């Protein structure tokens, strides 16, 4: 089964972005039963994916315009719109 | 005619952070994000007669910003590809010729909910994202950081779904490796 790891890593990645076909799911899960490396790879990808989900919600509070950025924006807008 | 200063200030006050965050999650660079917000507010002011109030003002502004971001990303992809060959396939770094892993893969034990609040980890993550090749970085940011659906990512970047999946796969392989070396310190285990 070893030869399939490269392809299975792609399926594990794709599974985060699209719905796999029944055949692809079968291939993925059958391989995962036998291969600890791919199991570990997949679980890491899922953790990474979840981490980004959390970061997204954290950034809703963190990411803000600074006072300086706000001032610069306003000055630019006035300069360009003012005349 | 409404007062320019008053209106622009009001929009900035009310929606500035939201627009900036929306842009930052997609383009990473604070200067670029700031420019895009500025262009959005300018375009909104110039086209304010077209705002009908059928959607909220924020939805309208975000709609304008989305177009600006798409233009920016497509321009970047186009410009950078001119002088550069197709990004090479990095999978030989991870796999042997027979398609098996080069190194043993370890499971991560870190809890995503704790990781996302760890400033040191976030710093390493930013560095690793920065090191991704341009196109991989753009697609990955849109998909994972901004949480866009794959078809939206394809539209913004003007690429096929298959191409997007290839780029995301490469980005994940590289990012995971980078994080293992720089965060988990498992770089040389095999």
mmCIF file of C-alpha atoms in Angstrom:
data_model
loop_
_atom_site.group_PDB
_atom_site.id
_atom_site.type_symbol
_atom_site.label_atom_id
_atom_site.label_comp_id
_atom_site.label_asym_id
_atom_site.label_seq_id
_atom_site.Cartn_x
_atom_site.Cartn_y
_atom_site.Cartn_z
ATOM 1 C CA UNK A 1 0.000 0.000 0.000
ATOM 2 C CA UNK A 2 2.977 2.271 0.442
ATOM 3 C CA UNK A 3 3.052 3.504 -3.119
ATOM 4 C CA UNK A 4 -0.310 5.190 -2.580
ATOM 5 C CA UNK A 5 0.722 7.627 0.188
ATOM 6 C CA UNK A 6 1.348 10.516 -2.204
ATOM 7 C CA UNK A 7 -2.104 10.142 -3.727
ATOM 8 C CA UNK A 8 -3.770 9.539 -0.397
ATOM 9 C CA UNK A 9 -2.232 12.726 1.015
ATOM 10 C CA UNK A 10 -3.912 14.575 -1.850
ATOM 11 C CA UNK A 11 -7.264 12.935 -1.058
ATOM 12 C CA UNK A 12 -6.869 13.849 2.614
ATOM 13 C CA UNK A 13 -6.265 17.463 1.580
ATOM 14 C CA UNK A 14 -9.098 17.497 -0.972
ATOM 15 C CA UNK A 15 -11.505 16.156 1.636
ATOM 16 C CA UNK A 16 -11.183 19.495 3.428
ATOM 17 C CA UNK A 17 -12.220 21.402 0.288
ATOM 18 C CA UNK A 18 -14.696 19.224 -1.594
ATOM 19 C CA UNK A 19 -16.921 16.201 -1.228
ATOM 20 C CA UNK A 20 -15.008 13.061 -2.193
ATOM 21 C CA UNK A 21 -16.679 10.519 -4.450
ATOM 22 C CA UNK A 22 -17.706 7.204 -2.807
ATOM 23 C CA UNK A 23 -14.799 5.480 -4.530
ATOM 24 C CA UNK A 24 -12.328 8.098 -3.330
ATOM 25 C CA UNK A 25 -13.661 7.815 0.206
ATOM 26 C CA UNK A 26 -13.264 4.058 0.071
ATOM 27 C CA UNK A 27 -9.676 4.342 -1.188
ATOM 28 C CA UNK A 28 -8.828 6.904 1.463
ATOM 29 C CA UNK A 29 -10.286 4.991 4.379
ATOM 30 C CA UNK A 30 -9.004 1.628 3.277
ATOM 31 C CA UNK A 31 -5.499 3.055 3.023
ATOM 32 C CA UNK A 32 -5.786 4.816 6.376
ATOM 33 C CA UNK A 33 -6.609 1.510 8.059
ATOM 34 C CA UNK A 34 -3.248 0.167 6.989
ATOM 35 C CA UNK A 35 -0.961 3.203 7.070
ATOM 36 C CA UNK A 36 -0.078 4.998 10.288
ATOM 37 C CA UNK A 37 1.854 7.746 8.478
ATOM 38 C CA UNK A 38 -1.156 8.765 6.434
ATOM 39 C CA UNK A 39 -3.407 8.539 9.483
ATOM 40 C CA UNK A 40 -1.113 10.919 11.307
ATOM 41 C CA UNK A 41 -0.865 13.208 8.305
ATOM 42 C CA UNK A 42 -4.609 13.405 7.961
ATOM 43 C CA UNK A 43 -5.231 14.109 11.624
ATOM 44 C CA UNK A 44 -2.601 16.881 11.520
ATOM 45 C CA UNK A 45 -4.264 18.470 8.494
ATOM 46 C CA UNK A 46 -7.586 18.406 10.274
ATOM 47 C CA UNK A 47 -6.075 20.053 13.344
ATOM 48 C CA UNK A 48 -4.496 22.705 11.177
ATOM 49 C CA UNK A 49 -7.843 23.291 9.480
ATOM 50 C CA UNK A 50 -9.572 23.612 12.862
ATOM 51 C CA UNK A 51 -6.844 25.926 14.093
ATOM 52 C CA UNK A 52 -7.571 28.295 11.217
ATOM 53 C CA UNK A 53 -11.251 28.217 12.055
ATOM 54 C CA UNK A 54 -10.417 29.300 15.593
ATOM 55 C CA UNK A 55 -7.983 31.947 14.395
ATOM 56 C CA UNK A 56 -10.723 33.382 12.208
ATOM 57 C CA UNK A 57 -13.031 33.860 15.155
ATOM 58 C CA UNK A 58 -10.239 35.237 17.341
ATOM 59 C CA UNK A 59 -9.302 37.742 14.661
ATOM 60 C CA UNK A 60 -12.815 39.120 14.610
ATOM 61 C CA UNK A 61 -11.764 40.782 17.883
ATOM 62 C CA UNK A 62 -8.054 41.242 17.241
ATOM 63 C CA UNK A 63 -7.870 42.761 13.771
ATOM 64 C CA UNK A 64 -8.710 46.431 13.905
ATOM 65 C CA UNK A 65 -7.530 49.633 12.287
ATOM 66 C CA UNK A 66 -5.020 51.440 14.453
ATOM 67 C CA UNK A 67 -5.547 55.091 15.304
ATOM 68 C CA UNK A 68 -2.755 56.003 12.946
ATOM 69 C CA UNK A 69 -4.189 53.968 10.048
ATOM 70 C CA UNK A 70 -7.573 55.547 10.652
ATOM 71 C CA UNK A 71 -6.102 59.024 10.564
ATOM 72 C CA UNK A 72 -4.178 58.302 7.363
ATOM 73 C CA UNK A 73 -7.277 56.904 5.682
ATOM 74 C CA UNK A 74 -9.316 59.928 6.609
ATOM 75 C CA UNK A 75 -6.649 62.340 5.418
ATOM 76 C CA UNK A 76 -6.363 60.533 2.083
ATOM 77 C CA UNK A 77 -10.120 60.458 1.617
ATOM 78 C CA UNK A 78 -10.391 64.164 2.320
ATOM 79 C CA UNK A 79 -7.541 64.942 -0.037
ATOM 80 C CA UNK A 80 -9.065 62.934 -2.866
ATOM 81 C CA UNK A 81 -12.676 63.881 -2.311
ATOM 82 C CA UNK A 82 -12.270 67.366 -1.015
ATOM 83 C CA UNK A 83 -11.723 69.218 -4.255
ATOM 84 C CA UNK B 1 -25.076 67.541 -1.189
ATOM 85 C CA UNK B 2 -24.081 65.629 1.947
ATOM 86 C CA UNK B 3 -20.993 66.702 3.809
ATOM 87 C CA UNK B 4 -18.022 64.658 2.542
ATOM 88 C CA UNK B 5 -16.027 64.813 5.705
ATOM 89 C CA UNK B 6 -18.951 63.870 7.851
ATOM 90 C CA UNK B 7 -20.020 60.920 5.678
ATOM 91 C CA UNK B 8 -16.567 59.439 5.126
ATOM 92 C CA UNK B 9 -15.809 59.741 8.808
ATOM 93 C CA UNK B 10 -19.091 58.070 9.639
ATOM 94 C CA UNK B 11 -18.457 55.176 7.285
ATOM 95 C CA UNK B 12 -14.957 54.721 8.620
ATOM 96 C CA UNK B 13 -16.211 54.814 12.191
ATOM 97 C CA UNK B 14 -19.018 52.378 11.535
ATOM 98 C CA UNK B 15 -17.507 49.941 9.015
ATOM 99 C CA UNK B 16 -13.745 50.624 8.893
ATOM 100 C CA UNK B 17 -12.680 47.769 11.161
ATOM 101 C CA UNK B 18 -14.968 45.314 9.422
ATOM 102 C CA UNK B 19 -13.679 46.216 5.960
ATOM 103 C CA UNK B 20 -10.065 46.183 7.100
ATOM 104 C CA UNK B 21 -10.452 42.759 8.702
ATOM 105 C CA UNK B 22 -12.180 41.416 5.608
ATOM 106 C CA UNK B 23 -9.288 42.605 3.460
ATOM 107 C CA UNK B 24 -6.519 41.505 5.846
ATOM 108 C CA UNK B 25 -7.776 37.917 6.008
ATOM 109 C CA UNK B 26 -7.467 37.777 2.240
ATOM 110 C CA UNK B 27 -4.364 39.777 1.348
ATOM 111 C CA UNK B 28 -2.191 39.568 4.520
ATOM 112 C CA UNK B 29 -0.356 42.842 3.894
ATOM 113 C CA UNK B 30 -1.600 45.723 6.120
ATOM 114 C CA UNK B 31 -0.585 48.386 3.574
ATOM 115 C CA UNK B 32 -2.417 46.630 0.762
ATOM 116 C CA UNK B 33 -5.465 46.075 2.977
ATOM 117 C CA UNK B 34 -5.495 49.757 3.903
ATOM 118 C CA UNK B 35 -5.257 50.790 0.242
ATOM 119 C CA UNK B 36 -8.128 48.485 -0.666
ATOM 120 C CA UNK B 37 -10.315 49.936 2.103
ATOM 121 C CA UNK B 38 -9.470 53.424 0.918
ATOM 122 C CA UNK B 39 -10.298 52.597 -2.713
ATOM 123 C CA UNK B 40 -13.552 51.043 -1.542
ATOM 124 C CA UNK B 41 -14.617 54.117 0.388
ATOM 125 C CA UNK B 42 -13.660 56.359 -2.531
ATOM 126 C CA UNK B 43 -15.629 54.243 -4.997
ATOM 127 C CA UNK B 44 -18.549 54.107 -2.577
ATOM 128 C CA UNK B 45 -18.552 57.871 -2.216
ATOM 129 C CA UNK B 46 -18.402 58.391 -5.958
ATOM 130 C CA UNK B 47 -21.147 55.860 -6.553
ATOM 131 C CA UNK B 48 -23.271 56.747 -3.547
ATOM 132 C CA UNK B 49 -26.246 57.507 -5.786
ATOM 133 C CA UNK B 50 -26.304 53.852 -6.752
ATOM 134 C CA UNK B 51 -26.797 52.686 -3.182
ATOM 135 C CA UNK B 52 -30.492 51.904 -3.020
ATOM 136 C CA UNK B 53 -30.747 50.796 0.549
ATOM 137 C CA UNK B 54 -32.128 47.407 -0.501
ATOM 138 C CA UNK B 55 -29.135 45.859 1.249
ATOM 139 C CA UNK B 56 -27.414 47.241 4.310
ATOM 140 C CA UNK B 57 -24.708 49.830 3.773
ATOM 141 C CA UNK B 58 -22.143 47.350 5.108
ATOM 142 C CA UNK B 59 -23.170 44.652 2.617
ATOM 143 C CA UNK B 60 -22.875 47.186 -0.161
ATOM 144 C CA UNK B 61 -19.418 48.308 0.977
ATOM 145 C CA UNK B 62 -18.202 44.702 1.345
ATOM 146 C CA UNK B 63 -19.484 44.005 -2.182
ATOM 147 C CA UNK B 64 -17.313 46.821 -3.529
ATOM 148 C CA UNK B 65 -14.351 45.643 -1.460
ATOM 149 C CA UNK B 66 -14.730 42.078 -2.808
ATOM 150 C CA UNK B 67 -14.317 43.391 -6.349
ATOM 151 C CA UNK B 68 -11.249 45.379 -5.342
ATOM 152 C CA UNK B 69 -9.697 42.323 -3.666
ATOM 153 C CA UNK B 70 -10.412 40.118 -6.687
ATOM 154 C CA UNK B 71 -8.831 42.677 -9.031
ATOM 155 C CA UNK B 72 -5.815 42.953 -6.777
ATOM 156 C CA UNK B 73 -5.251 39.191 -6.475
ATOM 157 C CA UNK B 74 -5.700 38.531 -10.193
ATOM 158 C CA UNK B 75 -3.307 41.336 -11.046
ATOM 159 C CA UNK B 76 -0.722 39.961 -8.635
ATOM 160 C CA UNK B 77 -1.028 36.432 -9.971
ATOM 161 C CA UNK B 78 -0.755 37.694 -13.537
ATOM 162 C CA UNK B 79 2.178 40.002 -12.901
ATOM 163 C CA UNK B 80 4.235 37.512 -10.952
ATOM 164 C CA UNK B 81 3.707 34.677 -13.356
ATOM 165 C CA UNK B 82 5.096 36.649 -16.260
ATOM 166 C CA UNK B 83 8.663 36.341 -15.172
ATOM 167 C CA UNK B 84 8.383 32.995 -13.520
ATOM 168 C CA UNK B 85 8.047 29.418 -14.626
ATOM 169 C CA UNK B 86 5.226 27.310 -13.228
ATOM 170 C CA UNK B 87 5.718 26.654 -9.543
ATOM 171 C CA UNK B 88 7.583 23.406 -9.282
ATOM 172 C CA UNK B 89 6.104 20.332 -7.742
ATOM 173 C CA UNK B 90 7.528 20.051 -4.234
ATOM 174 C CA UNK B 91 6.208 16.569 -3.559
ATOM 175 C CA UNK B 92 9.594 14.970 -4.151
ATOM 176 C CA UNK B 93 10.570 16.701 -0.904
ATOM 177 C CA UNK B 94 7.938 14.699 0.909
ATOM 178 C CA UNK B 95 7.698 11.442 -1.012
ATOM 179 C CA UNK B 96 10.087 8.844 -2.359
ATOM 180 C CA UNK B 97 10.002 7.906 -6.014
ATOM 181 C CA UNK B 98 7.689 4.992 -5.178
ATOM 182 C CA UNK B 99 5.129 7.398 -3.629
ATOM 183 C CA UNK B 100 5.710 6.470 0.023
ATOM 184 C CA UNK B 101 6.555 9.097 2.669
ATOM 185 C CA UNK B 102 10.147 10.266 2.959
ATOM 186 C CA UNK B 103 9.828 10.573 6.706
ATOM 187 C CA UNK B 104 7.538 9.177 9.340
ATOM 188 C CA UNK B 105 4.543 11.403 9.947
ATOM 189 C CA UNK B 106 3.644 12.354 13.495
ATOM 190 C CA UNK B 107 0.208 13.128 14.794
ATOM 191 C CA UNK B 108 -0.211 16.566 16.324
ATOM 192 C CA UNK B 109 -1.413 16.528 19.871
ATOM 193 C CA UNK B 110 -1.926 20.268 20.212
ATOM 194 C CA UNK B 111 -5.432 21.508 20.811
ATOM 195 C CA UNK B 112 -6.475 23.956 18.037
ATOM 196 C CA UNK B 113 -8.438 26.040 20.493
ATOM 197 C CA UNK B 114 -5.360 26.601 22.648
ATOM 198 C CA UNK B 115 -2.975 26.925 19.690
ATOM 199 C CA UNK B 116 -4.928 29.782 18.132
ATOM 200 C CA UNK B 117 -4.406 31.889 21.274
ATOM 201 C CA UNK B 118 -0.706 31.127 21.552
ATOM 202 C CA UNK B 119 1.173 34.196 20.289
ATOM 203 C CA UNK B 120 4.398 32.311 19.750
ATOM 204 C CA UNK B 121 2.639 29.755 17.594
ATOM 205 C CA UNK B 122 0.835 32.473 15.672
ATOM 206 C CA UNK B 123 4.190 34.125 14.965
ATOM 207 C CA UNK B 124 5.666 30.886 13.614
ATOM 208 C CA UNK B 125 2.519 30.294 11.571
ATOM 209 C CA UNK B 126 2.795 33.760 10.000
ATOM 210 C CA UNK B 127 6.443 33.086 9.089
ATOM 211 C CA UNK B 128 5.523 29.741 7.546
ATOM 212 C CA UNK B 129 2.676 31.300 5.543
ATOM 213 C CA UNK B 130 5.056 33.986 4.341
ATOM 214 C CA UNK B 131 7.406 31.344 2.959
ATOM 215 C CA UNK B 132 4.800 29.695 0.750
ATOM 216 C CA UNK B 133 5.169 30.365 -2.989
ATOM 217 C CA UNK B 134 2.945 33.284 -4.084
ATOM 218 C CA UNK B 135 0.115 31.452 -5.700
ATOM 219 C CA UNK B 136 -0.114 28.756 -3.035
ATOM 220 C CA UNK B 137 -0.131 31.462 -0.408
ATOM 221 C CA UNK B 138 -2.952 33.393 -2.047
ATOM 222 C CA UNK B 139 -5.149 30.358 -2.551
ATOM 223 C CA UNK B 140 -4.430 29.030 0.922
ATOM 224 C CA UNK B 141 -5.161 32.370 2.593
ATOM 225 C CA UNK B 142 -8.510 32.665 0.856
ATOM 226 C CA UNK B 143 -9.492 29.112 1.684
ATOM 227 C CA UNK B 144 -8.195 28.623 5.226
ATOM 228 C CA UNK B 145 -7.697 32.079 6.672
ATOM 229 C CA UNK B 146 -10.700 33.799 5.115
ATOM 230 C CA UNK B 147 -12.750 30.585 5.020
ATOM 231 C CA UNK B 148 -13.971 31.092 1.454
ATOM 232 C CA UNK B 149 -15.555 28.074 -0.276
ATOM 233 C CA UNK B 150 -13.401 26.420 -2.924
ATOM 234 C CA UNK B 151 -15.526 27.651 -5.846
ATOM 235 C CA UNK B 152 -15.286 31.227 -4.546
ATOM 236 C CA UNK B 153 -11.502 30.838 -4.317
ATOM 237 C CA UNK B 154 -11.424 29.635 -7.932
ATOM 238 C CA UNK B 155 -13.479 32.608 -9.080
ATOM 239 C CA UNK B 156 -11.316 35.134 -7.262
ATOM 240 C CA UNK B 157 -8.054 33.630 -8.530
ATOM 241 C CA UNK B 158 -9.463 32.700 -11.932
ATOM 242 C CA UNK B 159 -8.234 29.096 -11.728
ATOM 243 C CA UNK B 160 -9.845 25.669 -12.160
ATOM 244 C CA UNK B 161 -10.944 23.594 -9.144
ATOM 245 C CA UNK B 162 -8.296 20.987 -9.949
ATOM 246 C CA UNK B 163 -5.592 23.625 -9.931
ATOM 247 C CA UNK B 164 -6.895 24.953 -6.622
ATOM 248 C CA UNK B 165 -6.790 21.468 -5.081
ATOM 249 C CA UNK B 166 -3.231 20.938 -6.277
ATOM 250 C CA UNK B 167 -2.126 24.282 -4.805
ATOM 251 C CA UNK B 168 -3.919 23.673 -1.499
ATOM 252 C CA UNK B 169 -2.382 20.213 -1.193
ATOM 253 C CA UNK B 170 1.109 21.609 -1.780
ATOM 254 C CA UNK B 171 0.534 24.464 0.612
ATOM 255 C CA UNK B 172 -0.636 22.099 3.348
ATOM 256 C CA UNK B 173 2.330 19.769 2.881
ATOM 257 C CA UNK B 174 4.731 22.707 3.093
ATOM 258 C CA UNK B 175 2.988 24.451 5.957
ATOM 259 C CA UNK B 176 2.758 21.315 8.033
ATOM 260 C CA UNK B 177 6.457 20.602 7.504
ATOM 261 C CA UNK B 178 7.415 24.178 8.348
ATOM 262 C CA UNK B 179 5.362 24.094 11.539
ATOM 263 C CA UNK B 180 6.859 20.769 12.572
ATOM 264 C CA UNK B 181 10.374 22.075 12.188
ATOM 265 C CA UNK B 182 9.835 25.487 13.744
ATOM 266 C CA UNK B 183 7.148 24.839 16.274
ATOM 267 C CA UNK B 184 7.109 21.184 17.206
ATOM 268 C CA UNK B 185 10.846 20.678 16.739
ATOM 269 C CA UNK B 186 10.465 17.335 15.028
ATOM 270 C CA UNK B 187 12.218 18.319 11.850
ATOM 271 C CA UNK B 188 14.876 15.675 11.763
ATOM 272 C CA UNK B 189 13.039 12.656 13.013
ATOM 273 C CA UNK B 190 12.532 9.916 10.524
#
